């Protein structure tokens, strides 16, 4: 089931002529997709893809000296690099990097900020390398005679046809197509189950159509400790209540030698999510799609907070909310205020944005944009994920440089998206799709594991994105961000989700046994420690500005050996550059 990733080089002499699909569409066969593309006008084809496309794939039309790339709404994302010799296009970063890549110093500074609020490392079109650009999902790129000539996002084309009337309607469309595909190919897919509502709705829909025994459900022990968040603590009672058979992987699965080797191999080709739970399947016998609930929040909620302990209950709604502690009530107020920033009302009131930008910046951990409304909304969404909020500049970047970099990206972005994507609720939703959603998908789904299994993020499918993106979010959504998702669970199970997660005595016995496990050392950082010596880092060779290089060196000296997450980011860049320079 190994899926071929996109890669080609085009120059003035390229004369290849064919249409090819890279990846796996689930709403139709590859041959049928190609036939539709040839038969329909481009606009009609994009309309169908935006509304009905399901799967991680790209269509490439090699038409003499012009090459057109169309990516699906769930495509994991690619890159291109253009120079005097031509243009390199590929799914993986390694396939397009020049012999001597040079960092965008500002982008590198923010990328190396531990757990950054900023999304600069998640910019929709730029990367941390100069002259290397992204090819996002749901986009059209055209290259002629070795030069990029056209690029645009086609998400808004779905508005030309009838949209799903509800989340349930969109979910059933996706589940039916996936189920038909699995049955035709005699595939028993894996559902990676965290116990959360997002993966549960996928299970309930697929199990209804395919039967429970035709889905393999796997969950992963959450760091060997009790957690009120998603993980085995929730997966076990939910599985029992839903009659679901689950396999539980130990919490040290991600530290096995096989997984460490797999992760290093992926890092040598692209920027990846190195601690994604599905990587633990490297030690399992699996050669089937891995269904993920990942990104449902990003697509359905934008940046709205769905507090774990609230579940389907609304915030600040006395009619349905039981008495809570003062601490809990404060958390709900904070979440509610946070969510208001992404409602249609807030996004349309420039004066309100101006008067509240300072307060919101303080709450979200940033600084107020100097120009709220219009440009400030986009600039904030691309850099901090919040309208009109800029991240704190980290050394050696200054506030002015941050604004310059953000403005460059804003201009690229405005040229890339449709005018309708810069108005009202779509402003926030499309920006979220092109940044957080696209990069999360990119880091999780670029590669299959050795057996051929590869995640499919169904939240990124045409039916679900076309329903949620641009849908006005009001005070109701701010108070109950996942209302439709929880309603579907209750309809299918007869119980509220909050009832499904309640543990009984049998659950607690099983969970106590699981908690005995001990985490192993991080094999990845241990096995590749030689690549993390500060005085030998190849990253430094790709920085032109000596002041930036000096400050980055100091940052490495402070963090190396003390911050595993930071070290994994550095290792990813080092392995990517290892055979390049």
XYZ file of C-alpha atoms in Angstrom:
581
model
C 0.000 0.000 0.000
C 3.044 2.262 -0.299
C 1.869 5.578 -1.702
C 4.023 7.437 -4.201
C 4.781 11.009 -3.200
C 4.848 13.777 -5.763
C 8.258 14.805 -7.211
C 9.257 16.345 -10.535
C 11.642 18.875 -12.066
C 10.592 21.222 -14.856
C 12.702 23.450 -17.099
C 12.365 25.010 -20.543
C 12.976 21.678 -22.259
C 10.332 19.668 -20.387
C 7.883 18.061 -22.842
C 6.233 15.328 -20.751
C 2.498 14.927 -21.515
C 0.204 12.938 -19.246
C -2.156 13.294 -16.286
C -1.126 11.428 -13.150
C -2.564 11.015 -9.639
C -0.172 10.762 -6.692
C -1.843 9.323 -3.590
C -5.251 7.763 -2.919
C -8.643 9.366 -3.580
C -11.505 7.632 -1.736
C -14.519 9.285 -3.342
C -13.678 7.685 -6.713
C -10.988 5.583 -8.389
C -7.849 7.225 -9.790
C -8.880 6.473 -13.378
C -12.319 8.001 -12.800
C -10.753 11.099 -11.243
C -8.508 11.574 -14.271
C -11.480 11.087 -16.608
C -13.477 13.744 -14.729
C -10.548 16.140 -14.925
C -10.270 15.690 -18.703
C -14.020 15.905 -19.322
C -15.016 18.881 -17.129
C -13.951 22.507 -17.286
C -11.323 23.355 -14.680
C -13.789 25.390 -12.613
C -16.390 22.604 -12.607
C -13.753 20.053 -11.645
C -12.488 22.213 -8.768
C -16.063 22.730 -7.601
C -16.514 18.950 -7.303
C -13.154 18.519 -5.564
C -13.789 21.284 -3.031
C -17.198 19.851 -2.153
C -16.729 16.070 -2.511
C -12.999 15.223 -2.570
C -11.848 12.680 0.030
C -8.277 11.494 0.496
C -4.631 12.568 0.445
C -3.631 12.991 -3.208
C -2.444 15.377 -5.911
C -3.326 15.510 -9.598
C -0.557 16.568 -11.972
C -1.267 17.512 -15.595
C 1.970 17.430 -17.578
C 0.892 19.430 -20.613
C 3.930 20.119 -22.825
C 5.673 23.182 -21.352
C 2.973 23.857 -18.728
C 2.499 21.660 -15.672
C -0.565 22.018 -13.441
C -0.673 20.653 -9.895
C -4.035 20.308 -8.119
C -3.918 19.199 -4.485
C -6.841 17.651 -2.610
C -8.339 19.290 0.471
C -6.587 16.603 2.557
C -3.281 16.622 0.668
C -0.376 16.554 3.114
C 1.250 19.519 1.370
C 4.269 19.945 -0.868
C 6.986 22.431 -1.785
C 8.654 24.060 -4.749
C 12.025 25.715 -5.275
C 12.686 27.930 -8.266
C 16.074 29.037 -9.618
C 17.769 29.773 -12.950
C 17.818 26.086 -13.933
C 14.092 25.498 -13.491
C 11.626 24.585 -10.776
C 11.660 21.578 -8.446
C 8.291 20.414 -7.098
C 7.749 17.680 -4.545
C 5.767 16.409 -1.581
C 8.924 16.238 0.544
C 11.214 19.101 1.456
C 14.335 17.073 0.681
C 13.236 16.598 -2.929
C 13.270 20.338 -3.649
C 16.147 21.728 -1.533
C 19.068 23.255 -3.456
C 22.630 22.017 -2.935
C 23.321 24.805 -0.437
C 20.035 25.792 1.241
C 19.996 29.104 3.111
C 17.733 29.780 6.078
C 15.296 32.626 6.339
C 16.829 33.774 9.619
C 13.663 35.233 11.063
C 11.687 32.106 10.260
C 14.377 29.940 11.853
C 14.327 31.995 15.053
C 10.627 31.415 15.477
C 10.787 27.788 14.433
C 13.292 27.135 17.214
C 11.203 28.882 19.847
C 10.066 26.067 22.170
C 6.321 25.505 21.844
C 5.804 28.815 20.040
C 2.525 30.651 20.117
C 3.585 32.014 16.763
C 2.641 30.161 13.625
C 5.608 31.504 11.656
C 6.926 27.977 11.281
C 3.416 27.194 10.010
C 3.163 29.979 7.442
C 0.855 28.926 4.604
C 3.289 29.722 1.779
C 6.779 30.437 3.150
C 9.186 27.984 4.811
C 12.251 28.363 7.022
C 14.396 28.223 3.839
C 14.815 31.135 1.430
C 13.121 30.690 -1.954
C 11.489 27.419 -0.870
C 7.696 27.723 -0.786
C 4.787 25.529 0.239
C 2.122 23.982 -1.951
C -0.873 23.833 0.440
C -3.870 21.495 0.260
C -6.866 22.580 -1.871
C -4.674 24.573 -4.211
C -3.823 24.948 -7.897
C -0.262 25.688 -9.015
C 0.893 26.078 -12.605
C 4.495 26.058 -13.812
C 5.578 27.025 -17.312
C 9.088 26.788 -18.763
C 10.592 26.305 -15.315
C 8.760 29.223 -13.633
C 5.712 29.340 -11.345
C 3.018 31.282 -13.206
C -0.201 30.680 -11.234
C -1.213 29.693 -7.696
C -4.516 29.941 -5.857
C -6.699 28.276 -3.222
C -9.902 26.700 -4.540
C -11.755 26.009 -1.246
C -14.389 28.642 -2.016
C -15.433 26.790 -5.194
C -17.550 24.510 -2.988
C -19.936 27.437 -2.459
C -21.058 27.111 -6.094
C -22.972 23.938 -5.300
C -25.252 22.647 -2.540
C -23.338 22.403 0.752
C -23.968 19.764 3.442
C -26.927 20.834 5.569
C -25.262 19.697 8.808
C -22.135 18.126 10.255
C -24.002 14.824 10.346
C -24.770 15.108 6.636
C -21.089 15.773 5.845
C -19.887 12.956 8.109
C -22.190 10.364 6.542
C -21.024 11.324 3.059
C -17.371 10.808 4.055
C -18.074 7.587 5.974
C -20.082 6.099 3.109
C -17.338 6.736 0.544
C -14.651 5.398 2.872
C -16.742 2.349 3.715
C -17.420 1.589 0.043
C -13.711 1.868 -0.742
C -12.687 -0.401 2.148
C -15.285 -3.023 1.185
C -14.275 -2.983 -2.493
C -10.601 -3.489 -1.586
C -11.315 -5.884 1.302
C -9.506 -3.579 3.735
C -9.950 -3.585 7.514
C -8.800 -0.074 8.451
C -7.204 0.975 11.721
C -8.915 3.651 13.782
C -6.422 5.382 16.055
C -8.635 6.037 19.071
C -7.758 8.567 21.767
C -11.116 8.245 23.502
C -12.024 11.750 22.339
C -15.213 12.866 20.642
C -13.609 13.493 17.240
C -12.343 9.971 16.622
C -15.477 8.556 18.271
C -17.800 10.119 15.677
C -15.650 8.584 12.920
C -15.867 5.178 14.586
C -19.630 5.372 15.124
C -20.286 6.296 11.490
C -17.908 3.695 10.000
C -18.986 0.944 12.401
C -22.614 1.580 11.482
C -21.805 1.110 7.784
C -19.102 -1.581 7.973
C -19.791 -3.437 11.201
C -17.695 -3.167 14.381
C -15.651 -6.262 13.587
C -14.367 -4.738 10.366
C -12.495 -1.896 12.097
C -9.315 -2.438 14.109
C -9.273 0.043 17.000
C -5.961 0.960 18.624
C -5.286 3.375 21.451
C -2.075 4.380 23.128
C -1.347 4.569 26.819
C -0.901 8.214 27.778
C 2.530 8.678 29.343
C 1.902 6.097 32.058
C -0.064 8.503 34.234
C -3.659 9.365 34.958
C -5.035 12.107 32.753
C -8.375 13.865 32.492
C -7.592 14.574 28.859
C -7.905 12.205 25.898
C -5.946 8.951 26.063
C -6.361 5.451 27.484
C -8.154 6.823 30.572
C -11.050 7.821 28.344
C -10.638 5.250 25.607
C -11.227 2.290 27.951
C -14.661 3.331 29.332
C -15.831 4.726 25.978
C -14.883 1.450 24.278
C -16.784 -0.575 26.871
C -19.878 1.621 26.580
C -19.828 1.431 22.764
C -19.071 -2.298 22.501
C -15.742 -1.490 20.913
C -12.776 -3.882 21.004
C -9.559 -1.942 21.498
C -5.867 -2.785 21.497
C -3.771 -0.717 23.892
C -0.182 0.057 22.984
C 2.206 0.651 25.918
C 3.320 4.230 26.559
C 6.926 3.378 25.706
C 6.086 2.348 22.127
C 7.448 5.589 20.689
C 10.855 4.942 22.242
C 11.514 1.558 20.635
C 14.600 1.179 18.388
C 12.421 0.481 15.320
C 10.373 3.636 15.834
C 13.516 5.719 16.437
C 14.987 4.464 13.155
C 11.720 5.171 11.319
C 11.478 8.707 12.712
C 15.099 9.453 11.779
C 14.440 8.250 8.237
C 11.407 10.534 7.945
C 13.347 13.471 9.421
C 15.986 13.080 6.724
C 13.308 13.859 4.114
C 10.945 16.424 5.672
C 9.752 18.218 8.800
C 7.582 15.734 10.679
C 5.560 15.216 13.837
C 8.124 13.048 15.598
C 5.934 12.002 18.546
C 2.705 11.234 16.698
C 1.104 8.171 18.353
C 0.521 6.345 15.044
C 4.311 5.943 14.644
C 4.113 3.287 17.358
C 2.435 1.055 14.766
C 5.895 0.519 13.264
C 6.148 -2.480 15.613
C 2.702 -3.779 14.587
C 1.626 -5.744 11.534
C -0.381 -3.144 9.655
C -0.693 -2.405 5.945
C -3.941 -0.473 5.892
C -5.120 3.151 6.186
C -5.025 4.677 9.680
C -8.154 6.723 10.355
C -7.405 9.780 12.504
C -9.712 12.255 14.238
C -6.831 14.746 14.201
C -7.660 18.228 12.852
C -11.405 17.972 13.519
C -11.011 20.740 16.103
C -8.919 22.844 13.736
C -11.490 22.623 10.935
C -14.683 22.626 13.007
C -13.749 25.093 15.729
C -11.067 27.303 14.218
C -9.203 28.417 17.369
C -12.122 28.003 19.741
C -11.433 26.269 23.040
C -13.390 23.146 23.954
C -12.545 22.607 27.625
C -12.006 18.921 28.403
C -14.037 18.852 31.619
C -16.987 20.681 30.036
C -17.545 18.135 27.266
C -21.011 18.708 25.782
C -22.048 21.232 28.457
C -22.051 24.902 27.490
C -20.036 27.590 29.241
C -21.919 29.987 31.500
C -25.324 28.516 30.704
C -27.090 28.107 34.040
C -29.902 26.063 32.532
C -27.689 23.046 31.796
C -24.465 23.642 33.718
C -24.221 22.228 37.257
C -22.621 24.247 40.030
C -18.858 24.463 39.538
C -15.916 25.707 41.571
C -14.667 29.274 41.212
C -11.495 27.969 39.527
C -13.541 26.026 36.967
C -15.805 28.994 36.355
C -12.777 31.226 35.672
C -11.484 28.707 33.120
C -14.865 28.769 31.416
C -14.932 32.566 31.317
C -11.450 32.599 29.783
C -12.434 30.009 27.169
C -15.643 31.868 26.381
C -13.824 35.193 25.898
C -11.195 33.425 23.801
C -13.898 31.933 21.602
C -15.608 35.282 21.097
C -12.520 36.488 19.203
C -13.339 34.040 16.415
C -17.051 34.741 16.090
C -18.598 36.496 13.113
C -19.626 39.413 15.349
C -16.077 40.136 16.512
C -14.509 39.720 13.074
C -16.886 42.325 11.604
C -16.549 44.996 14.330
C -13.332 46.937 13.721
C -13.910 49.405 16.560
C -14.451 46.593 19.046
C -11.228 44.997 17.818
C -9.323 48.244 18.343
C -10.551 48.703 21.905
C -10.032 45.080 22.907
C -6.798 44.170 21.063
C -4.606 45.009 24.056
C -6.711 42.933 26.432
C -6.803 39.929 24.102
C -3.078 40.141 23.414
C -2.407 39.999 27.153
C -4.716 36.998 27.554
C -3.227 35.030 24.631
C 0.375 35.883 25.419
C 1.280 38.326 22.666
C 1.238 41.992 21.718
C -1.618 43.952 20.115
C -1.351 44.463 16.373
C -0.777 48.151 15.577
C -3.492 48.029 12.914
C -6.555 46.102 14.173
C -9.201 45.193 11.635
C -8.541 44.223 8.031
C -4.816 43.666 7.767
C -4.461 43.168 11.532
C -6.885 40.234 11.483
C -4.914 38.410 8.779
C -1.523 39.301 10.263
C -2.571 37.975 13.659
C -4.093 34.799 12.250
C -0.920 34.002 10.291
C 1.509 34.708 13.132
C -0.243 33.872 16.413
C -3.481 32.150 15.272
C -5.473 34.966 16.932
C -6.909 37.992 15.068
C -5.027 41.250 15.800
C -2.511 39.562 18.115
C 1.200 39.325 17.293
C 3.578 36.984 19.120
C 6.310 38.325 21.355
C 9.492 38.689 19.301
C 12.196 36.239 20.361
C 15.878 36.958 20.093
C 17.484 37.870 17.845
C 14.346 38.969 15.986
C 12.989 42.453 16.661
C 9.404 43.617 16.651
C 10.048 45.543 13.426
C 11.515 42.506 11.681
C 8.556 40.457 12.839
C 6.162 42.960 11.282
C 8.163 43.009 8.060
C 8.136 39.207 7.840
C 4.438 39.039 8.694
C 3.612 41.681 6.092
C 5.491 39.752 3.399
C 3.492 36.651 4.208
C 0.220 38.589 4.320
C 0.816 39.877 0.790
C 1.655 36.381 -0.494
C -1.418 35.035 1.257
C -3.779 37.717 -0.100
C -2.605 36.957 -3.641
C -3.146 33.235 -3.047
C -6.666 33.126 -1.567
C -9.952 34.144 -3.165
C -11.371 37.580 -2.262
C -14.254 35.888 -0.489
C -11.704 34.213 1.829
C -10.786 37.651 3.220
C -14.312 38.530 4.318
C -16.249 37.705 7.498
C -16.040 34.300 9.135
C -14.147 32.809 6.191
C -11.234 35.100 7.082
C -10.499 33.149 10.249
C -11.540 29.719 8.986
C -9.483 29.774 5.786
C -6.428 31.163 7.579
C -6.703 28.352 10.126
C -7.069 25.778 7.344
C -4.001 27.083 5.497
C -1.811 27.298 8.601
C -2.464 25.053 11.583
C -4.638 22.487 9.788
C -2.412 22.168 6.718
C 0.841 21.861 8.676
C -0.621 19.403 11.203
C -1.713 17.246 8.266
C 1.689 17.690 6.622
C 3.633 16.519 9.665
C 1.393 13.514 10.299
C 0.590 12.137 6.864
C 3.526 12.781 4.530
C 4.957 9.297 5.062
C 3.629 5.799 5.534
C 5.295 3.604 8.127
C 7.410 0.680 6.912
C 4.471 -1.696 6.508
C 2.657 0.800 4.298
C 0.093 2.160 6.759
C -0.545 5.872 6.437
C -2.889 8.221 8.338
C -5.965 9.682 6.707
C -7.268 12.881 8.341
C -10.939 12.708 7.453
C -11.631 16.138 8.950
C -9.770 17.593 5.966
C -12.163 16.014 3.436
C -14.246 18.117 1.058
C -17.629 17.436 2.692
C -16.468 18.382 6.207
C -14.351 21.400 5.244
C -17.049 22.749 2.928
C -19.569 22.553 5.778
C -17.503 24.203 8.501
C -15.318 26.728 6.670
C -17.173 30.017 6.429
C -20.049 28.871 8.621
C -20.903 31.763 10.925
C -19.863 31.113 14.505
C -22.098 32.946 16.937
C -22.406 33.220 20.736
C -23.829 29.688 20.713
C -20.666 28.238 19.187
C -18.550 30.307 21.583
C -20.409 28.678 24.488
C -20.713 25.170 22.977
C -17.914 24.812 20.398
C -18.486 21.114 19.581
C -22.259 21.023 19.864
C -22.931 19.147 16.592
C -20.235 16.572 17.271
C -21.626 15.786 20.721
C -25.174 15.704 19.335
C -24.142 13.030 16.817
C -22.621 10.900 19.594
C -25.814 11.072 21.643
C -27.944 10.227 18.610
C -25.846 7.127 17.826
C -25.284 5.847 21.388
C -28.290 7.155 23.299
C -25.932 8.705 25.852
C -24.118 11.969 26.352
C -20.378 11.759 25.757
C -19.831 12.729 29.422
C -21.658 9.511 30.404
C -19.541 7.377 28.069
C -16.248 8.405 29.709
C -17.307 7.399 33.234
C -15.151 4.514 34.495
C -16.522 1.495 36.343
C -14.648 -0.891 38.638
C -13.509 -3.143 35.766
C -12.105 -0.142 33.903
C -10.158 0.971 36.955
C -8.600 -2.464 37.442
C -7.415 -2.503 33.823
C -6.132 1.062 34.029
C -4.251 0.365 37.260
C -2.461 -2.499 35.544
C -1.495 -0.287 32.610
C -0.090 2.404 34.872
C 2.631 0.030 36.111
C 4.626 0.459 32.883
C 7.822 2.520 32.835
C 8.922 4.751 29.989
C 12.203 3.930 28.295
C 14.843 6.477 27.374
C 14.357 8.493 24.216
C 16.099 6.188 21.712
C 15.971 8.805 18.977
C 17.987 11.403 20.906
C 20.297 8.736 22.323
C 21.079 7.083 18.995
C 21.590 10.365 17.152
C 23.327 12.355 19.895
C 26.397 12.780 17.638
C 24.266 14.882 15.280
C 23.424 17.313 18.093
C 26.915 18.565 18.990
C 26.637 22.359 18.958
C 30.056 22.894 17.365
C 29.161 20.553 14.468
C 25.604 21.652 13.666
C 25.005 22.021 9.926
C 22.202 24.461 10.692
C 24.804 27.113 11.446
C 26.399 26.669 8.006
C 23.107 27.718 6.389
C 22.844 31.072 8.223
C 24.346 34.030 6.389
C 23.968 36.742 9.052
C 26.796 36.391 11.620
C 24.797 38.117 14.377
C 21.912 35.715 13.865
C 24.344 32.793 13.826
C 25.887 33.926 17.117
C 22.525 34.236 18.836
C 21.295 30.905 17.496
C 24.504 29.272 18.792
C 23.830 30.698 22.260
C 20.270 29.373 22.098
C 21.600 25.894 21.270
C 24.075 26.021 24.141
C 21.281 26.929 26.561
C 18.755 24.337 25.407
C 20.665 21.254 24.237
C 20.474 18.426 26.753
C 17.718 20.169 28.704
C 14.730 20.358 26.360
C 13.907 17.115 24.453
C 11.215 18.762 22.324
C 13.653 21.453 21.202
C 16.352 18.848 20.539
C 13.995 16.887 18.287
C 13.304 20.043 16.244
C 17.034 20.643 15.846
C 17.667 16.989 14.999
C 14.977 17.136 12.315
C 16.744 20.033 10.608
C 20.161 18.406 11.018
C 19.102 15.097 9.450
C 17.338 16.963 6.654
C 20.537 18.875 5.879
C 22.922 15.966 6.465
C 23.215 14.794 2.876
C 22.417 18.143 1.304
C 25.422 20.289 2.230
